[in-house]
Amino acid sequence: MANARSGHWLSILAFALILLKTEGFNVEITYVVSAVAKGAVCLDGSPPAYHMDKGFGAGINNWLVHIEGGGWCNNASTCLARRDNRLGSSKQMVKQIAFSGILSNKQKFNPDFYNWNKIKVRYCDGASFTGDVEAVDPKTNLHYRGARVFLAVIEDLMAKGMKNAANAVLSGCSAGGLTAILHCDKFRALLPVSTKVKCFADAGYFINAKDVSGAAHIEGFYSEVVATHGSAKNLAPSCTSSLRPGLCFFPQYMAQQIRTPLFIINAAYDSWQV
Ligand SMILES: *[C@@H]1O[C@H](CO)[C@@H](O)[C@H](O)[C@H]1NC(C)=O
């Protein structure tokens, strides 16, 4: 009986994997080499990168910019730990990734966005694209430049046609979802006034809660992220004018001031939040 049941579940799992596999398609990486001269670089100094699938048909002037997630690094040791992996260096990123879900090009899987220009921006700064420290520590060669990376990537996409966008969505998951919230109005401001702009954060509304031991762990952690990356000047001024910069990394203290339409999805059973 147990065997029959696990066999049953295995076949369902196999079927689900086949579905996922057929849904996804590989998209080549693009390095934003011109960003390096602007100091807009990953933690290790390598150029930022994204994957882009061109829009077609009625979606040709619509743009979905999706930001990859991957946690944060809060000090030189944790940033050093990711400097030489894909979350800190475009040299370590795979050349192709599979687009699926909101990035799928199949109408039946992705009815709203399948024919849009779809971009997945690779995460390689460790601070949800908020950092900007001019000085590079010669010992570690760490670059805290996430905010410059965000700007350089958007400028590159503008040159590739996003300047003519009829609709544009900034989205992201996890730390990338937080990016979509923190940068929502900035993204809006970079696009023409005629473009309809919206932001969408999936599992990116991180709350300021005490952990199971009762410690304000995440609050201290975010304060360190903001201090290490020099993020304060790139957080919402409406928040930093009255609260400590570390708090302004939490959507709950700044999202009310966002003027661009913002959509939030956070699962009730998100294990990280729980
Ligand atoms: C860096 O942050 C990590 C994670 O919060 C912590 O365990 C470690 O002690 C910190 N290191 C330094 C040098 O502050």
Coordinates of C-alpha atoms and ligand atoms in Angstrom, one line a residue:
M1 CA 0.0 0.0 0.0
A2 CA 2.7 2.4 1.0
N3 CA 4.6 1.5 -2.2
A4 CA 1.6 2.0 -4.4
R5 CA 1.0 5.4 -2.8
S6 CA 4.5 6.6 -3.1
G7 CA 4.6 5.4 -6.7
H8 CA 1.4 7.4 -7.3
W9 CA 3.0 10.6 -5.9
L10 CA 6.2 9.9 -7.9
S11 CA 4.3 9.8 -11.1
I12 CA 2.5 13.1 -10.2
L13 CA 5.9 14.7 -9.4
A14 CA 7.4 13.4 -12.7
F15 CA 4.4 14.8 -14.6
A16 CA 4.8 18.2 -12.8
L17 CA 8.5 18.3 -13.7
I18 CA 7.7 17.5 -17.4
L19 CA 5.2 20.4 -17.4
L20 CA 7.7 22.8 -15.9
K21 CA 10.3 21.6 -18.4
T22 CA 8.1 22.1 -21.4
E23 CA 6.9 25.5 -20.1
G24 CA 10.4 26.9 -19.7
F25 CA 12.7 28.0 -22.5
N26 CA 16.3 29.1 -22.3
V27 CA 17.3 32.7 -22.6
E28 CA 20.8 33.9 -23.2
I29 CA 22.6 36.3 -20.8
T30 CA 23.4 39.9 -21.7
Y31 CA 26.3 41.6 -19.9
V32 CA 26.0 45.4 -19.5
V33 CA 29.6 46.1 -20.2
S34 CA 29.1 49.8 -20.6
A35 CA 28.1 50.0 -17.0
V36 CA 31.6 49.3 -15.7
A37 CA 32.9 52.7 -16.7
K38 CA 30.1 54.2 -14.6
G39 CA 31.2 52.1 -11.6
A40 CA 27.9 50.2 -11.9
V41 CA 29.3 46.7 -11.1
C42 CA 28.6 43.5 -9.1
L43 CA 30.3 42.9 -5.8
D44 CA 33.5 41.7 -7.5
G45 CA 33.6 44.5 -10.0
S46 CA 32.2 42.5 -12.9
P47 CA 29.6 44.0 -15.2
P48 CA 25.9 43.6 -14.3
A49 CA 23.8 41.2 -16.4
Y50 CA 20.3 40.3 -17.4
H51 CA 18.4 37.9 -19.6
M52 CA 16.0 39.3 -22.2
D53 CA 13.3 37.8 -24.4
K54 CA 12.0 40.2 -27.0
G55 CA 8.3 41.1 -27.1
F56 CA 6.2 40.3 -30.2
G57 CA 2.9 41.0 -31.7
A58 CA 0.7 43.2 -29.6
G59 CA 3.2 43.1 -26.8
I60 CA 6.1 44.7 -28.7
N61 CA 5.9 48.0 -26.7
N62 CA 5.2 46.4 -23.3
W63 CA 8.0 45.7 -20.9
L64 CA 8.2 43.4 -17.8
V65 CA 11.4 43.9 -15.8
H66 CA 11.7 41.1 -13.3
I67 CA 14.4 41.3 -10.6
E68 CA 16.1 38.2 -9.3
G69 CA 16.2 37.5 -5.5
G70 CA 18.8 36.0 -3.3
G71 CA 18.9 37.5 0.2
W72 CA 21.3 40.2 1.3
C73 CA 24.9 40.5 2.7
N74 CA 25.2 42.7 5.7
N75 CA 28.9 43.1 6.3
A76 CA 32.3 42.6 4.6
S77 CA 32.5 38.9 5.6
T78 CA 29.1 37.9 4.3
C79 CA 29.6 40.0 1.2
L80 CA 33.0 38.4 0.7
A81 CA 31.3 35.0 0.9
R82 CA 29.2 35.8 -2.1
R83 CA 31.7 37.9 -4.1
D84 CA 32.8 34.9 -6.1
N85 CA 29.5 33.2 -6.6
R86 CA 26.6 34.0 -9.0
L87 CA 25.1 36.4 -6.4
G88 CA 28.2 38.6 -6.4
S89 CA 29.8 38.1 -9.8
S90 CA 28.5 37.9 -13.4
K91 CA 31.6 35.8 -14.1
Q92 CA 29.9 33.0 -12.1
M93 CA 26.4 33.2 -13.6
V94 CA 25.2 30.5 -16.0
K95 CA 24.9 31.8 -19.5
Q96 CA 21.3 30.7 -20.0
I97 CA 18.4 30.5 -17.6
A98 CA 14.9 29.1 -18.1
F99 CA 12.1 31.6 -18.4
S100 CA 8.8 30.3 -17.0
G101 CA 5.8 31.5 -15.0
I102 CA 5.4 35.2 -15.5
L103 CA 8.3 35.1 -17.9
S104 CA 6.9 32.3 -20.1
N105 CA 6.4 33.0 -23.8
K106 CA 3.3 30.7 -24.0
Q107 CA -0.1 32.3 -23.8
K108 CA -1.6 29.3 -22.0
F109 CA 0.9 29.6 -19.1
N110 CA 1.3 33.4 -19.1
P111 CA -1.8 35.0 -20.7
D112 CA -1.0 38.6 -19.6
F113 CA 2.7 38.9 -20.4
Y114 CA 3.6 36.1 -22.8
N115 CA 4.3 38.5 -25.7
W116 CA 5.9 41.3 -23.7
N117 CA 9.5 42.2 -23.7
K118 CA 10.6 40.1 -20.7
I119 CA 13.7 40.7 -18.7
K120 CA 15.2 38.9 -15.7
V121 CA 17.8 41.2 -14.1
R122 CA 20.5 39.2 -12.3
Y123 CA 21.1 40.0 -8.6
C124 CA 24.7 40.6 -7.8
D125 CA 25.0 43.4 -5.3
G126 CA 23.6 41.9 -2.1
A127 CA 21.5 44.9 -1.1
S128 CA 18.4 44.8 -3.3
F129 CA 20.1 47.3 -5.7
T130 CA 20.3 50.1 -3.1
G131 CA 24.1 50.4 -2.5
D132 CA 26.4 53.1 -3.6
V133 CA 29.8 53.4 -2.0
E134 CA 32.5 55.1 -4.0
A135 CA 35.5 53.6 -2.2
V136 CA 36.6 50.0 -3.0
D137 CA 38.3 48.2 -0.2
P138 CA 41.7 47.2 -1.7
K139 CA 41.8 44.1 0.7
T140 CA 38.5 42.6 -0.4
N141 CA 37.9 44.4 -3.8
L142 CA 34.3 44.6 -2.7
H143 CA 32.1 47.0 -4.7
Y144 CA 28.9 48.2 -3.1
R145 CA 27.1 49.6 -6.1
G146 CA 23.6 48.1 -6.4
A147 CA 21.8 51.4 -7.0
R148 CA 24.2 52.3 -9.9
V149 CA 23.6 48.8 -11.3
F150 CA 19.8 49.3 -11.2
L151 CA 20.2 52.7 -13.1
A152 CA 22.7 51.3 -15.6
V153 CA 20.4 48.3 -16.4
I154 CA 17.3 50.5 -16.8
E155 CA 19.3 52.9 -19.1
D156 CA 20.5 49.9 -21.2
L157 CA 16.9 48.7 -21.5
M158 CA 15.7 52.2 -22.4
A159 CA 18.2 52.2 -25.3
K160 CA 16.9 48.8 -26.4
G161 CA 13.4 50.2 -26.8
M162 CA 11.9 50.6 -23.3
K163 CA 11.9 54.4 -23.9
N164 CA 8.9 53.7 -26.2
A165 CA 7.1 51.5 -23.7
A166 CA 3.3 51.8 -23.6
N167 CA 3.3 49.7 -20.4
A168 CA 6.0 48.8 -18.1
V169 CA 6.0 46.6 -15.0
L170 CA 8.8 46.3 -12.4
S171 CA 8.5 43.0 -10.6
G172 CA 10.6 40.7 -8.6
C173 CA 10.7 37.8 -6.1
S174 CA 12.0 37.8 -2.5
A175 CA 15.0 40.3 -2.3
G176 CA 14.0 41.1 -5.9
G177 CA 10.4 41.8 -4.8
L178 CA 11.8 44.2 -2.2
T179 CA 13.8 45.8 -5.0
A180 CA 10.5 46.3 -6.9
I181 CA 9.0 48.1 -3.9
L182 CA 12.0 50.2 -2.9
H183 CA 12.6 51.3 -6.5
C184 CA 9.0 51.5 -7.7
D185 CA 8.8 55.3 -8.0
K186 CA 12.4 55.6 -9.3
F187 CA 11.5 53.2 -12.1
R188 CA 8.4 55.3 -12.8
A189 CA 10.5 58.5 -12.9
L190 CA 13.0 56.9 -15.4
L191 CA 10.2 56.1 -17.9
P192 CA 8.4 58.6 -20.2
V193 CA 5.3 60.2 -18.6
S194 CA 3.2 58.5 -21.3
T195 CA 4.2 55.0 -20.2
K196 CA 1.7 53.2 -17.9
V197 CA 3.9 51.9 -15.0
K198 CA 3.1 49.4 -12.3
C199 CA 5.1 47.5 -9.7
F200 CA 4.6 44.0 -8.5
A201 CA 6.4 42.3 -5.5
D202 CA 6.2 38.6 -5.0
A203 CA 7.3 37.6 -1.4
G204 CA 9.1 40.9 -1.1
Y205 CA 7.2 42.6 1.7
F206 CA 9.5 41.7 4.5
I207 CA 8.1 42.7 7.8
N208 CA 9.9 44.0 10.9
A209 CA 9.1 41.2 13.3
K210 CA 11.0 39.7 16.2
D211 CA 12.4 36.2 15.6
V212 CA 11.4 33.1 17.6
S213 CA 13.9 34.0 20.4
G214 CA 12.3 37.5 20.7
A215 CA 15.2 39.3 19.2
A216 CA 14.9 42.1 16.6
H217 CA 17.2 40.2 14.3
I218 CA 15.9 41.4 11.0
E219 CA 15.9 45.0 12.1
G220 CA 19.6 44.8 13.1
F221 CA 20.4 42.9 10.0
Y222 CA 18.8 45.4 7.6
S223 CA 20.5 48.3 9.5
E224 CA 23.8 46.6 8.8
V225 CA 22.9 46.0 5.1
V226 CA 22.1 49.7 4.7
A227 CA 25.2 50.9 6.6
T228 CA 27.6 48.5 4.7
H229 CA 26.2 49.4 1.3
G230 CA 25.8 53.1 1.8
S231 CA 22.1 52.6 0.9
A232 CA 20.6 55.5 2.9
K233 CA 20.7 58.1 0.1
N234 CA 18.9 55.7 -2.2
L235 CA 16.0 54.9 0.1
A236 CA 12.7 56.9 0.0
P237 CA 13.5 60.4 1.3
S238 CA 9.9 60.6 2.7
C239 CA 11.0 57.8 5.0
T240 CA 14.6 58.7 5.8
S241 CA 13.6 62.2 6.7
S242 CA 11.8 60.9 9.8
L243 CA 13.1 57.4 10.5
R244 CA 16.5 55.7 10.8
P245 CA 17.7 54.6 7.3
G246 CA 17.8 50.9 8.3
L247 CA 14.0 51.0 8.9
C248 CA 13.4 52.5 5.5
F249 CA 14.6 49.2 4.0
F250 CA 11.3 47.7 5.3
P251 CA 8.3 48.3 3.0
Q252 CA 6.0 48.9 6.0
Y253 CA 7.7 52.3 6.7
M254 CA 7.9 53.5 3.1
A255 CA 5.3 51.8 0.9
Q256 CA 2.5 54.2 1.9
Q257 CA 4.4 57.0 0.2
I258 CA 4.8 55.2 -3.1
R259 CA 2.8 57.0 -5.8
T260 CA 3.0 54.3 -8.6
P261 CA 0.4 51.5 -8.5
L262 CA 2.0 48.7 -6.4
F263 CA 0.7 45.1 -6.2
I264 CA 1.9 42.9 -3.4
I265 CA 1.7 39.1 -2.9
N266 CA 3.0 37.4 0.2
A267 CA 2.0 33.9 0.9
A268 CA 0.5 33.3 4.4
Y269 CA 2.8 30.2 4.6
D270 CA 6.0 31.9 3.4
S271 CA 8.4 29.9 5.6
W272 CA 11.0 32.7 5.8
Q273 CA 8.4 35.2 7.1
V274 CA 6.8 32.6 9.4
Ligands
LIG1 C1 28.6 39.6 9.7 O1 27.3 39.2 9.7 C2 27.1 37.9 10.1 C3 25.6 37.6 9.9 O2 24.8 38.5 10.6 C4 27.5 37.6 11.5 O3 27.4 36.3 11.9 C5 29.0 38.0 11.6 O4 29.5 37.9 12.9 C6 29.2 39.4 11.1 N1 30.7 39.7 11.0 C7 31.3 40.8 11.4 C8 32.7 40.8 11.2 O5 30.6 41.7 11.9

